[in-house]
XYZ file of C-alpha atoms in Angstrom:
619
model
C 57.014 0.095 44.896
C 60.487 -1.489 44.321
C 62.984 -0.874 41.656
C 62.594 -3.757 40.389
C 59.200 -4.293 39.785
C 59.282 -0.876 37.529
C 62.069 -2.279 35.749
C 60.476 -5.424 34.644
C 56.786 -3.321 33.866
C 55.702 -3.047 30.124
C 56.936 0.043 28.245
C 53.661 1.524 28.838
C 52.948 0.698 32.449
C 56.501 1.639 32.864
C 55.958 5.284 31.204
C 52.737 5.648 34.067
C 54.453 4.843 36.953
C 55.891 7.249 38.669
C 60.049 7.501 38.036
C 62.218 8.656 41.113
C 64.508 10.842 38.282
C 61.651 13.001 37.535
C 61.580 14.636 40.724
C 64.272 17.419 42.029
C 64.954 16.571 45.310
C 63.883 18.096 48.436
C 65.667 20.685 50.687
C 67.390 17.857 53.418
C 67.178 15.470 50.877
C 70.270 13.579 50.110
C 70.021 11.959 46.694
C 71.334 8.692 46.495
C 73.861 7.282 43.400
C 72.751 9.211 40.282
C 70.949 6.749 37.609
C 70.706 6.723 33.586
C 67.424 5.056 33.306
C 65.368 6.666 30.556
C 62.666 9.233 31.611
C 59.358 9.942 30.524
C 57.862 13.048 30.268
C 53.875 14.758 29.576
C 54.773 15.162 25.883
C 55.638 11.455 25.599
C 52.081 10.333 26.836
C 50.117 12.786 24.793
C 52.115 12.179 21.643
C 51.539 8.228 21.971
C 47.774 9.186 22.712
C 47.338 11.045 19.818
C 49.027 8.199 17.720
C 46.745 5.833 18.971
C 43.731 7.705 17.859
C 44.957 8.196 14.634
C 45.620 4.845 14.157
C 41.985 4.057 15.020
C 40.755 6.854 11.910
C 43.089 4.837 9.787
C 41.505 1.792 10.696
C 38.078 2.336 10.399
C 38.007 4.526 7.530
C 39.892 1.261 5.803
C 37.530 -1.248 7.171
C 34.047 0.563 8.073
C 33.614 3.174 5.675
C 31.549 2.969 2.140
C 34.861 4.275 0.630
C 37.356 1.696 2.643
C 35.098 -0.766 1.107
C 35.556 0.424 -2.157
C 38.557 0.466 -1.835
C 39.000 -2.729 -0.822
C 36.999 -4.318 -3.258
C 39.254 -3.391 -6.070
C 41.475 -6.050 -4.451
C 40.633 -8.932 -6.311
C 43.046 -11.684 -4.380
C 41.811 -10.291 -0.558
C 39.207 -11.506 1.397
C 37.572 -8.360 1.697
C 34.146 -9.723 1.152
C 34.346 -12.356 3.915
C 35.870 -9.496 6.390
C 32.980 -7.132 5.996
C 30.438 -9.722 7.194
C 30.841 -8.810 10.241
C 29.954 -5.387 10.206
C 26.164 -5.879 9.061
C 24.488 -6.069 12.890
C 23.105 -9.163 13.514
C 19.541 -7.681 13.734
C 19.697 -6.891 9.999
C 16.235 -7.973 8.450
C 15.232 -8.677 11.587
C 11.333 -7.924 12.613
C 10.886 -4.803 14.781
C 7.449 -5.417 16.763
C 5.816 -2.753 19.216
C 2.839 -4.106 21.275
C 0.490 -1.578 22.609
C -1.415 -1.538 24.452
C 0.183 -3.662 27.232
C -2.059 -6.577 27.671
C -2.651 -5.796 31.213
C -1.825 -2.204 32.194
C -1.583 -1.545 35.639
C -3.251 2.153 35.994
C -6.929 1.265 34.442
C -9.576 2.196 36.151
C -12.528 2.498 34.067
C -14.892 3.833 37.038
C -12.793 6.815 36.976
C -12.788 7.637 33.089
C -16.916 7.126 32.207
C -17.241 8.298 29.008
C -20.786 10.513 29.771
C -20.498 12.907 32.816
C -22.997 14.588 31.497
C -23.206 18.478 31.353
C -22.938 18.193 27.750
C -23.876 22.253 26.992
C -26.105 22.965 24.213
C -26.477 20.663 21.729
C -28.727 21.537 18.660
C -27.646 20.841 14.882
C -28.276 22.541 12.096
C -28.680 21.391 8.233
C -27.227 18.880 6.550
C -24.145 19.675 3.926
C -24.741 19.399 0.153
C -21.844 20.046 -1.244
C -21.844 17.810 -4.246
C -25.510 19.647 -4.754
C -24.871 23.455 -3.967
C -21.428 24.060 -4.218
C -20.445 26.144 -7.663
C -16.907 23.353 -7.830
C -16.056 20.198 -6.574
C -13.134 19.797 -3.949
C -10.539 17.291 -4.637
C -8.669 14.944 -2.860
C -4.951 15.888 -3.837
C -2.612 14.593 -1.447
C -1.083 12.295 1.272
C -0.845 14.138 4.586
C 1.600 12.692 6.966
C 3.088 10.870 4.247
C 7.011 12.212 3.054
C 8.161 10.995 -0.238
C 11.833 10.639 -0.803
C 14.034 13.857 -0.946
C 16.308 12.637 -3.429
C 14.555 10.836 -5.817
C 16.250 12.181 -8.883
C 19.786 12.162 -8.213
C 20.376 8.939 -10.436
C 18.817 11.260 -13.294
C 19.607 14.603 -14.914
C 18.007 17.803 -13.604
C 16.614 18.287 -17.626
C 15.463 14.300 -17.526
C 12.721 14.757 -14.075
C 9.644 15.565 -14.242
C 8.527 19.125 -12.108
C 4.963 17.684 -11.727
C 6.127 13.647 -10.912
C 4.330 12.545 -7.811
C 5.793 9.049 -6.432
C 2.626 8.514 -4.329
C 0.801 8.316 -7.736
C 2.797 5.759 -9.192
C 2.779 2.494 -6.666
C -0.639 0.801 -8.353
C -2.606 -0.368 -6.009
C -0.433 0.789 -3.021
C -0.755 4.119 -4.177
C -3.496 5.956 -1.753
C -6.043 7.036 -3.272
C -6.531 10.478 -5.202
C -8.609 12.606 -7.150
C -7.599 11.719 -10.916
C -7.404 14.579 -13.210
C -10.927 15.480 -14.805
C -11.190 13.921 -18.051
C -8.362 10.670 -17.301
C -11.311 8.648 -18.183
C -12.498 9.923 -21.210
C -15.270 12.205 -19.757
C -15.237 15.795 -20.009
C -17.160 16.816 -16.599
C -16.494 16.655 -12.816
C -18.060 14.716 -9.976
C -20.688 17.958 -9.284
C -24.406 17.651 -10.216
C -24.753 18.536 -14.063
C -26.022 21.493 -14.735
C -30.500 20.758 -14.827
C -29.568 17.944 -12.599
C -29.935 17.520 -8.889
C -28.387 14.056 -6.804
C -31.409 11.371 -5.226
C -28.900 8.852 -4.271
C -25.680 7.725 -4.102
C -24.616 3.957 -3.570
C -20.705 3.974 -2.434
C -18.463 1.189 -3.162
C -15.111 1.744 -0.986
C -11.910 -0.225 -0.661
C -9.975 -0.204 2.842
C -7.726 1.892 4.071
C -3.754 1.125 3.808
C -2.484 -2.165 5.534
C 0.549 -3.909 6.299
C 1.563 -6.485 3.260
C -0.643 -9.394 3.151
C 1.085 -12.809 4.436
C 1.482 -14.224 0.701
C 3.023 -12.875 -2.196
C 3.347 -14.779 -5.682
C 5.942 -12.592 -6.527
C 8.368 -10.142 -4.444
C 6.681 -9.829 -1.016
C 8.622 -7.371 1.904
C 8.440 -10.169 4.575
C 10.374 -12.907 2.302
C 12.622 -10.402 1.555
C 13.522 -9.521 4.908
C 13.589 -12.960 6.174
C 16.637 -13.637 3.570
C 18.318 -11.176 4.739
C 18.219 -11.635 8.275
C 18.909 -15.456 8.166
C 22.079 -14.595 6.042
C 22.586 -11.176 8.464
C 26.024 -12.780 9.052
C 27.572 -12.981 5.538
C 26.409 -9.503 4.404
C 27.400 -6.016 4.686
C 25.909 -2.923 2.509
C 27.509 0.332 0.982
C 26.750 3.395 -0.961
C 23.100 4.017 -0.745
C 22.381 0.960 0.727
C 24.606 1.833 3.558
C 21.516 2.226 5.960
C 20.390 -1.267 5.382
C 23.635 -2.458 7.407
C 20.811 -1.638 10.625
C 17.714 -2.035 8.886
C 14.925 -3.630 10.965
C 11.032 -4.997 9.060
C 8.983 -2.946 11.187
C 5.940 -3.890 9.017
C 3.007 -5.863 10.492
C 0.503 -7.981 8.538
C -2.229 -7.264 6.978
C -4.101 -4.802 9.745
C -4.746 -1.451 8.951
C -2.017 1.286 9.089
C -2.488 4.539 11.274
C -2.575 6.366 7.946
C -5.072 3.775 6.435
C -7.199 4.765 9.476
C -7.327 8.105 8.535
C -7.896 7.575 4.689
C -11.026 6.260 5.556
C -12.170 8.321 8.587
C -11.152 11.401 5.951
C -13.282 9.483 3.043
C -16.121 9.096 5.677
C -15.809 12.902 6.303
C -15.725 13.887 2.402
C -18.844 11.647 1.495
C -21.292 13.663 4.738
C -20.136 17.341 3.520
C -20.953 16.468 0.278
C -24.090 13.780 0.333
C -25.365 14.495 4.027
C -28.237 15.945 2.857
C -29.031 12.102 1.309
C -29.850 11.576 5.203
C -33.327 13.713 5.138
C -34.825 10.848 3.436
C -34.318 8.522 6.276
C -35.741 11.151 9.151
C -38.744 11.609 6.760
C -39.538 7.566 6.749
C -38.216 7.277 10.160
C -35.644 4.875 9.301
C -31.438 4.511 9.972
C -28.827 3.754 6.610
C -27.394 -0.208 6.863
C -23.384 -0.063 5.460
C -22.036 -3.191 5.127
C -18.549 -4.616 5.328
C -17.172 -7.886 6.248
C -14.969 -9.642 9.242
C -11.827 -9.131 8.598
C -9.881 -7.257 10.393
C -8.347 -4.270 8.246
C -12.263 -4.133 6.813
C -14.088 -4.123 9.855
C -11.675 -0.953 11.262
C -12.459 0.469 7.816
C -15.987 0.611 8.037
C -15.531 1.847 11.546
C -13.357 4.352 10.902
C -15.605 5.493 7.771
C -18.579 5.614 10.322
C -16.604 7.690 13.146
C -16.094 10.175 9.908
C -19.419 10.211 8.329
C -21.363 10.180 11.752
C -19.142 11.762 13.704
C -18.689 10.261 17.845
C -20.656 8.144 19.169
C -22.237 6.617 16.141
C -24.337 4.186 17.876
C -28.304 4.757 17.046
C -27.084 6.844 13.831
C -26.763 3.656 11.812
C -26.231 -0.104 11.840
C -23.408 -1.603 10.534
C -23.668 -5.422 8.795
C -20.896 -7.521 8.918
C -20.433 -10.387 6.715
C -18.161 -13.629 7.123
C -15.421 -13.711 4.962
C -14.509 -17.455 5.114
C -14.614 -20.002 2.863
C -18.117 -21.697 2.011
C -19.911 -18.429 2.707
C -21.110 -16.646 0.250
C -20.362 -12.868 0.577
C -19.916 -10.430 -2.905
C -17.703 -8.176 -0.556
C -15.237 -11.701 -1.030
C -16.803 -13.814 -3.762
C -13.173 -15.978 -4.062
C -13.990 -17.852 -0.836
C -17.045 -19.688 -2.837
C -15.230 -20.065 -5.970
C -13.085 -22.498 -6.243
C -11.568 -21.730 -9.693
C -10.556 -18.487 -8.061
C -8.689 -19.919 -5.703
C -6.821 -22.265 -8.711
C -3.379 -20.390 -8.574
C -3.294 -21.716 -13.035
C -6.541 -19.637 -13.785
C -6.488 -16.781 -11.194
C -2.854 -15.974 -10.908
C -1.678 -15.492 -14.440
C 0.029 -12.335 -14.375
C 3.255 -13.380 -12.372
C 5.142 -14.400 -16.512
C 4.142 -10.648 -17.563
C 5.196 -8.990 -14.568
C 8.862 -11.212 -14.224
C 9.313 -10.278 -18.191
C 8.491 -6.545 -17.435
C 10.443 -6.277 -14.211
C 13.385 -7.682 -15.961
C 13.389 -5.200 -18.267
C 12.512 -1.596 -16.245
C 14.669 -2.819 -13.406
C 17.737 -4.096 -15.538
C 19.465 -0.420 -14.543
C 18.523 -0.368 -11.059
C 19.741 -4.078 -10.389
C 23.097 -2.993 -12.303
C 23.696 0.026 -9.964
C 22.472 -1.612 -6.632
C 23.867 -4.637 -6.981
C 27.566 -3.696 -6.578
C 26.234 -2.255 -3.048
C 25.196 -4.848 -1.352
C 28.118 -7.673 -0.800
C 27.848 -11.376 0.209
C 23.909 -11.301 -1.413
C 23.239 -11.828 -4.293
C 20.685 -9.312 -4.996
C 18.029 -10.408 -8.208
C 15.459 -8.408 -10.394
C 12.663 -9.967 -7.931
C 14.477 -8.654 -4.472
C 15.384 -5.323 -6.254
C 11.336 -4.926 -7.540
C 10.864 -5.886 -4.064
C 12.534 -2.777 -2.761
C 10.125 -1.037 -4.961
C 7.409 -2.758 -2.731
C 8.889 -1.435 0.566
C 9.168 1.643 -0.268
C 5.355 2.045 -0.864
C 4.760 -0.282 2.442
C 6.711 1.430 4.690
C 5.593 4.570 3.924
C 2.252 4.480 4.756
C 2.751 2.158 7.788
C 5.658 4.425 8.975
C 5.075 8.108 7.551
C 8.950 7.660 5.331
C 10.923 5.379 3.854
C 14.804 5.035 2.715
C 13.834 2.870 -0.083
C 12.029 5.194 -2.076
C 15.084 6.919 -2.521
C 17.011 4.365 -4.565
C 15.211 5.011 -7.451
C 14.742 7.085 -10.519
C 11.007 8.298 -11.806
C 11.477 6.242 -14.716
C 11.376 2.740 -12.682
C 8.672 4.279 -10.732
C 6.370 4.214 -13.572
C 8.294 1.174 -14.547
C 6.668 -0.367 -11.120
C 3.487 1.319 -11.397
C 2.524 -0.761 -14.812
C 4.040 -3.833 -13.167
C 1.392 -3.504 -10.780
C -1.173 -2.583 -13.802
C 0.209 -6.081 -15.662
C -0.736 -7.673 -12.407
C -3.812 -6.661 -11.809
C -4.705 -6.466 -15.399
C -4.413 -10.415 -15.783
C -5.307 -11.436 -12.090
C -8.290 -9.408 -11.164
C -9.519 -7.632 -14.623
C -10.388 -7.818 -17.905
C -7.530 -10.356 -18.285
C -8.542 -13.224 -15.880
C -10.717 -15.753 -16.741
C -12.539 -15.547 -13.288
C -12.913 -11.677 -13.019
C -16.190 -10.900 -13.951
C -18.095 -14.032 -12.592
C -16.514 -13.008 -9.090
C -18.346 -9.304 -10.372
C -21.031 -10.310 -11.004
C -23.169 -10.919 -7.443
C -22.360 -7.155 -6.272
C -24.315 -6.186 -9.481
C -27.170 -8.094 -8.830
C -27.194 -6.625 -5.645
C -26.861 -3.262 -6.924
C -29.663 -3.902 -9.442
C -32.077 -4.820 -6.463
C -31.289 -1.914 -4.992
C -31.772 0.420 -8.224
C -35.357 -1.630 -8.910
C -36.353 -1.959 -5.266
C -36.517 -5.547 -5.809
C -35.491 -8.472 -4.260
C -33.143 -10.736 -6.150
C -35.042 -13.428 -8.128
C -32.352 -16.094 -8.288
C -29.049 -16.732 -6.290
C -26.552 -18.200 -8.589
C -23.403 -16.499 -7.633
C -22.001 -15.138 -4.737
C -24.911 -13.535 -3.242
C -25.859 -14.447 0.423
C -29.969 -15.699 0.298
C -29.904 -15.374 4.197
C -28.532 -11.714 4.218
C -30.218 -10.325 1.053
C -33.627 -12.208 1.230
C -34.314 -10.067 4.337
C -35.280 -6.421 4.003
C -33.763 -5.870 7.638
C -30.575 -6.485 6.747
C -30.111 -5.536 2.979
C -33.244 -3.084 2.868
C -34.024 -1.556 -0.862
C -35.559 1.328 -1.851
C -32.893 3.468 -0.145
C -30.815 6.944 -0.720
C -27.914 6.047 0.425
C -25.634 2.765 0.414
C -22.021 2.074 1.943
C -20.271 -1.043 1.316
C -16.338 -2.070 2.470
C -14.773 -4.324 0.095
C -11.207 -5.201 -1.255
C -9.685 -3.587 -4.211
C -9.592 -7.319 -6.228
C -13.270 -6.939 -5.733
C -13.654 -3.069 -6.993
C -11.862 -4.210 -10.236
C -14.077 -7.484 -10.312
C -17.061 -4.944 -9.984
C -15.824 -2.874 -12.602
C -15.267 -5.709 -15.206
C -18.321 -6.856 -14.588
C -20.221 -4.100 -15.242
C -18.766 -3.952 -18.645
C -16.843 -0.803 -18.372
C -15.161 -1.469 -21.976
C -12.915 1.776 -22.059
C -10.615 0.548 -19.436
C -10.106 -2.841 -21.511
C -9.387 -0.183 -24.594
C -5.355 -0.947 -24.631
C -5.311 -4.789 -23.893
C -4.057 -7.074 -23.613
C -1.620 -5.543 -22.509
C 2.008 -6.510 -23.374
C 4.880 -6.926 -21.075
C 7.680 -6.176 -23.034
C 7.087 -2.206 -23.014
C 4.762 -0.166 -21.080
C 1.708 1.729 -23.413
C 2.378 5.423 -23.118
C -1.214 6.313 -23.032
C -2.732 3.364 -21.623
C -6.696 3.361 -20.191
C -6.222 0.966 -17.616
C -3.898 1.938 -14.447
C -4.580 0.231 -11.270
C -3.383 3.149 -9.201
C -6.552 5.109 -10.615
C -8.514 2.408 -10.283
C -8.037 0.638 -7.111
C -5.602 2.272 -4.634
C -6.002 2.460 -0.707
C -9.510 3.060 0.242
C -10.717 3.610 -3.859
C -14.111 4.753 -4.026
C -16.959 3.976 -6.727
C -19.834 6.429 -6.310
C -22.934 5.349 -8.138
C -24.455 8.294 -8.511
C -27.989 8.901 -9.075
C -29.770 11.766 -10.636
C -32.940 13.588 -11.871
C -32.746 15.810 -14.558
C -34.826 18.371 -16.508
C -36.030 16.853 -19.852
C -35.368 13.500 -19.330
C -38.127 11.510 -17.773
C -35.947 8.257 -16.929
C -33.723 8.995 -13.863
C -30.052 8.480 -14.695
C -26.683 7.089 -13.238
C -23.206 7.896 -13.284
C -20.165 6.243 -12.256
C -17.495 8.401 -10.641
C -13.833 6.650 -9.908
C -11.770 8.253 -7.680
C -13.975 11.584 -8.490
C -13.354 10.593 -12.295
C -16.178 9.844 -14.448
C -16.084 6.970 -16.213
C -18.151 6.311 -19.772
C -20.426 4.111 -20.215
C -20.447 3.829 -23.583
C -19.387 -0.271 -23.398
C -23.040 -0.804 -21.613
C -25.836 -1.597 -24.499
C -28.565 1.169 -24.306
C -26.054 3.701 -22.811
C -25.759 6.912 -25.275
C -22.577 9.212 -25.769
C -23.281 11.624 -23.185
C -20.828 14.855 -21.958
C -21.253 13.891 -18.461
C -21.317 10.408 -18.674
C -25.117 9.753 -17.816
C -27.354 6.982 -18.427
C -30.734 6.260 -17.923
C -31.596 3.665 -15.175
C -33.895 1.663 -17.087
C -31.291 1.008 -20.046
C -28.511 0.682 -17.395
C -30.585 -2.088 -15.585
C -31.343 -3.876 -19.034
C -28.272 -4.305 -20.020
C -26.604 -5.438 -16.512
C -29.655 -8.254 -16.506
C -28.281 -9.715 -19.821
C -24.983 -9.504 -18.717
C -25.758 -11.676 -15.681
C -27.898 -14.271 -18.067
C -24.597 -14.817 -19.806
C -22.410 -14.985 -17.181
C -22.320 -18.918 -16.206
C -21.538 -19.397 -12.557
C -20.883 -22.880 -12.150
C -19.030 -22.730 -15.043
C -16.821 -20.364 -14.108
C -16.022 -21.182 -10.888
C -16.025 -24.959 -10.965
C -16.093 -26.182 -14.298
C -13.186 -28.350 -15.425
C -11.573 -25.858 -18.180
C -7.658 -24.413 -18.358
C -5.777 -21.782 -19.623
C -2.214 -22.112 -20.833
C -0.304 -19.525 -18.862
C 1.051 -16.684 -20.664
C -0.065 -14.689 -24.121
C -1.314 -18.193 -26.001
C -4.471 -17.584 -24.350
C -6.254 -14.111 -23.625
C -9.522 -12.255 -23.093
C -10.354 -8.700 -22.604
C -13.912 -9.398 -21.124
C -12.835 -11.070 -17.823
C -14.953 -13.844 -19.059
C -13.512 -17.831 -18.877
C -13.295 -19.763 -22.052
C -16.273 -21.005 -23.407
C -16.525 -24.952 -22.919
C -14.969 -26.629 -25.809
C -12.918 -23.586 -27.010
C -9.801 -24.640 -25.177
């Protein structure tokens, strides 16, 4: 290479090329005219190297890191803000989807993988369990396996302020799965076992599904609007402190369909309900007959029931039982989804009247939390919705996903805060404060009094299905065991119907602070895969057989129903029960409440604590 080339090079080509100077000459060498161009040596290079790495620490930890940012915030006059757009990726918000199975794998072939071979071994059973009936306690269902909670969750409070015994999965509402409440939470001193003199005859099982991805629509918050926001303005954001993570955050929720944990809430529930009414099944050997569950077509409740089935029955379940399936659509009538034939229920103005309450509450619990997040995320402009929202994703994400980052941004104080927001909501829009609660109610209790008097149903003026329930086939009475898959709108429908007056003790209930010791609390009520066991029972010195209702292995008293006496383990006799539902359907005006021409102004200037709609004329 010429002299002159290297003497034109950069500095630092010129301090990697090699320099004639830097080498002694050889032995027979003859060295020309001495030069004084500068020489480079090792230490040069690895003293500029190390520079240049430093430099780059410098750099990022002014520009990438939660404390450069910081830093650089306190500069009102720069254009900080602007700068760290560009260090939120691009796929921020963004939705995450994995398909499986692949539509068309390439290494099926079924006529290798039969499910019989055959050679099955021996095969005899033995007797059915009766747990509920023979064991000396009950056992209860007391946690979330596969589920982690947050491992921080108290680090915005002191260690004196948290509560040893706080359990976040219990406070979500109706995302909460479901659990065994504490014995007595309803007023009733006893457990879900037989009563002492007592022995079970029946059990009819109202369930909810298992947990799901968020539902398309949301009146108020909703993950998937949330995350769209943020991904169409991925660009102009950037987060810090602890929402640092969010910077790569993907929506890796689905819709709707049921999660791989809500799968095995209801295979487990399934399980739990053969150990401890299998013996329930005798009946149907001894009249040579198979149990009909029902459930309806969508999705997340179709893989419910099946999933219950696969527990209950165990694999394969064909010939053990048949499984109805009703339409959920609108026009037919189904008391699994009585909305789709009720129009008033479907009136946003009468059916969705919590949304005021639960803004006013949120604004208030959540006032901290949007004060100390806030400052975290830069270029959005977070607001008490989006932050309650987080709230929501939390709870979503960790039963879709197993764990979730969100949980961790908040204290135990605006968990409970969240946990009567979703009480407020479900309070006013599917309880004993909406106007179209107990009319939607009301066709599962006819059914469940047909069943109770082995009678058909004498008149079909609400939801119920004439095709379905006219036919013994399909909705056979007479019965010792039922199993029906419903929605948790529907369970609280059910239970306002009935007239269960002890959860409407507290209301209305007001949305400017949160009851300490309220009744009503829709994560005992109606979480994923809630179960109402109707329980039947004979028992010594009474000559009436008797019923109990048992939420989430709480019994409830039925006290509110005419006819029904105080009773320690919350018993009534059938007869009285069944009176008192039948006048309680002869008030309850169908056509009235579900297409009569009456409105409700929104907030606390109109109210009722029955679930019923105003009476025509009254407003």
């Amino acid at each position: 290479m010429s002299s002159s080339y290297k003497e034109s090079a950069d500095p630092e080509s010129q301090a990697l090329l090699p320099q004639e100077t830097d080498y002694a000459p050889l032995e027979g060498d003859h060295p020309s005219k001495p030069t004084h161009r500068r020489s480079f040596h090792l230490r040069h290079v690895l003293v500029a190297y190390v520079a240049g790495i430093l430099s780059a620490l410098v750099v990022q930890f002014l520009f990438c890191s939660r404390y450069g940012i910081a830093y650089w915030q306190k500069q009102p006059d720069s254009d900080a803000t602007s700068a760290f757009a560009y260090f939120a990726s691009p796929d921020a918000g963004s939705t995450e989807v994995h398909n499986f199975p692949p539509s068309s794998p390439t290494n099926v072939f079924p006529s290798l993988f039969p499910s019989h071979v055959g050679h099955a071994g021996p095969t005899p059973t033995g007797a059915e369990p009766a747990l509920v009936a023979t064991a000396p306690s009950y056992p209860l269902h007391t946690g979330a396996p596969h589920l982690l909670g947050p491992q921080a969750l108290n680090r915005n409070k002191s260690a004196a302020a948290s509560d040893s015994h706080f359990d976040i999965f219990k406070h979500w509402g109706n995302l909460s799965p479901w659990f065994s409440v504490e014995r007595g939470s309803f007023g009733v001193d006893s457990g879900p076992e037989a009563p002492e003199t007592c022995r079970v005859t029946g059990l009819h099982l109202l369930h909810r599904h298992g947990a799901r991805y968020p539902t398309q629509w949301a009146s108020f918050g909703g993950p998937a609007n949330f995350s769209a926001r943020l991904h169409n303005a991925a660009d102009g954001w950037t987060a810090s402190g602890d929402l640092e993570f969010m910077n790569n955050w993907t929506y890796k929720l689905g819709e709707e369909i049921l999660t791989p944990f809500g799968r095995q809430q209801l295979f487990d529930l399934g399980v739990s309900m053969r150990m401890k009414y299998g013996f329930l099944l005798k009946n149907f050997t001894e009249s040579n007959t198979i149990p009909v569950f029902r459930t309806e077509s969508q999705d997340r409740m179709l893989a419910s029931a099946m999933n219950f089935a696969l527990g209950f029955f165990g694999y394969p379940f064909e010939g053990q039982y048949q499984q109805s399936i009703t339409i959920e659509d609108s026009g037919y009538n189904n008391t699994l989804a009585p909305y789709a034939v009720c129009p008033n229920a479907r009136d946003r103005t009468k059916s969705d009247r919590a949304i005021p309450y639960v803004r006013e509450w949120a604004s208030i619990y959540l006032n901290d939390a949007l004060e100390r997040l806030r400052p975290q995320l830069h270029g959005y402009e977070l607001t008490i919705e989006d932050v309650y929202t987080l709230q929501q994703m939390c709870a979503y994400e960790t039963v879709a996903i197993g764990y979730s980052k969100f949980c961790e941004l908040f204290t135990e104080d605006e968990w409970k805060g969240f946990n009567y927001a979703m009480d407020l909501y479900f309070w006013y829009d599917s309880a004993f404060g909406s106007p179209v609660a107990r009319v939607q109610g009301i066709g599962y209790v006819q059914e469940l009094l047909a069943r109770l008097t082995h009678t058909p149903i004498p008149v079909h003026n609400s939801s119920t299905n004439a095709t379905l329930d006219d036919n013994p086939v399909t909705f056979p009475l007479g019965q010792s065991l039922y199993v029906d898959a419903t929605h948790e709108v529907v369970v609280l429908n059910v239970i306002t119907a009935l007239n269960l007056t002890s959860f409407a003790a507290d209301g209305p209930l007001p949305a400017d602070h949160m009851p300490e010791h309220r009744a009503f609390k829709s994560s005992h009520l109606a979480p994923f895969a809630t179960n109402i066991q109707f329980q039947l029972l004979s028992c010594e010195g009474q000559p009436d057989p008797q019923i109990r209702v048992i939420i989430n292995d709480g019994v409830a008293p039925l006290t509110g129903i005419r006819g029904c006496p105080e009773d320690k383990d919350g018993k009534c006799p059938v007869p009285a029960f069944v009176d008192a539902q039948r006048e309680i359907i002869s008030k309850t005006d169908w056509n009235w409440a579900c297409h009569g021409d009456w409105h409700v102004p929104p907030g606390p200037a109109w109210n009722t604590t029955t679930g019923d709609a105003p009476a025509p004329g009254s407003v």
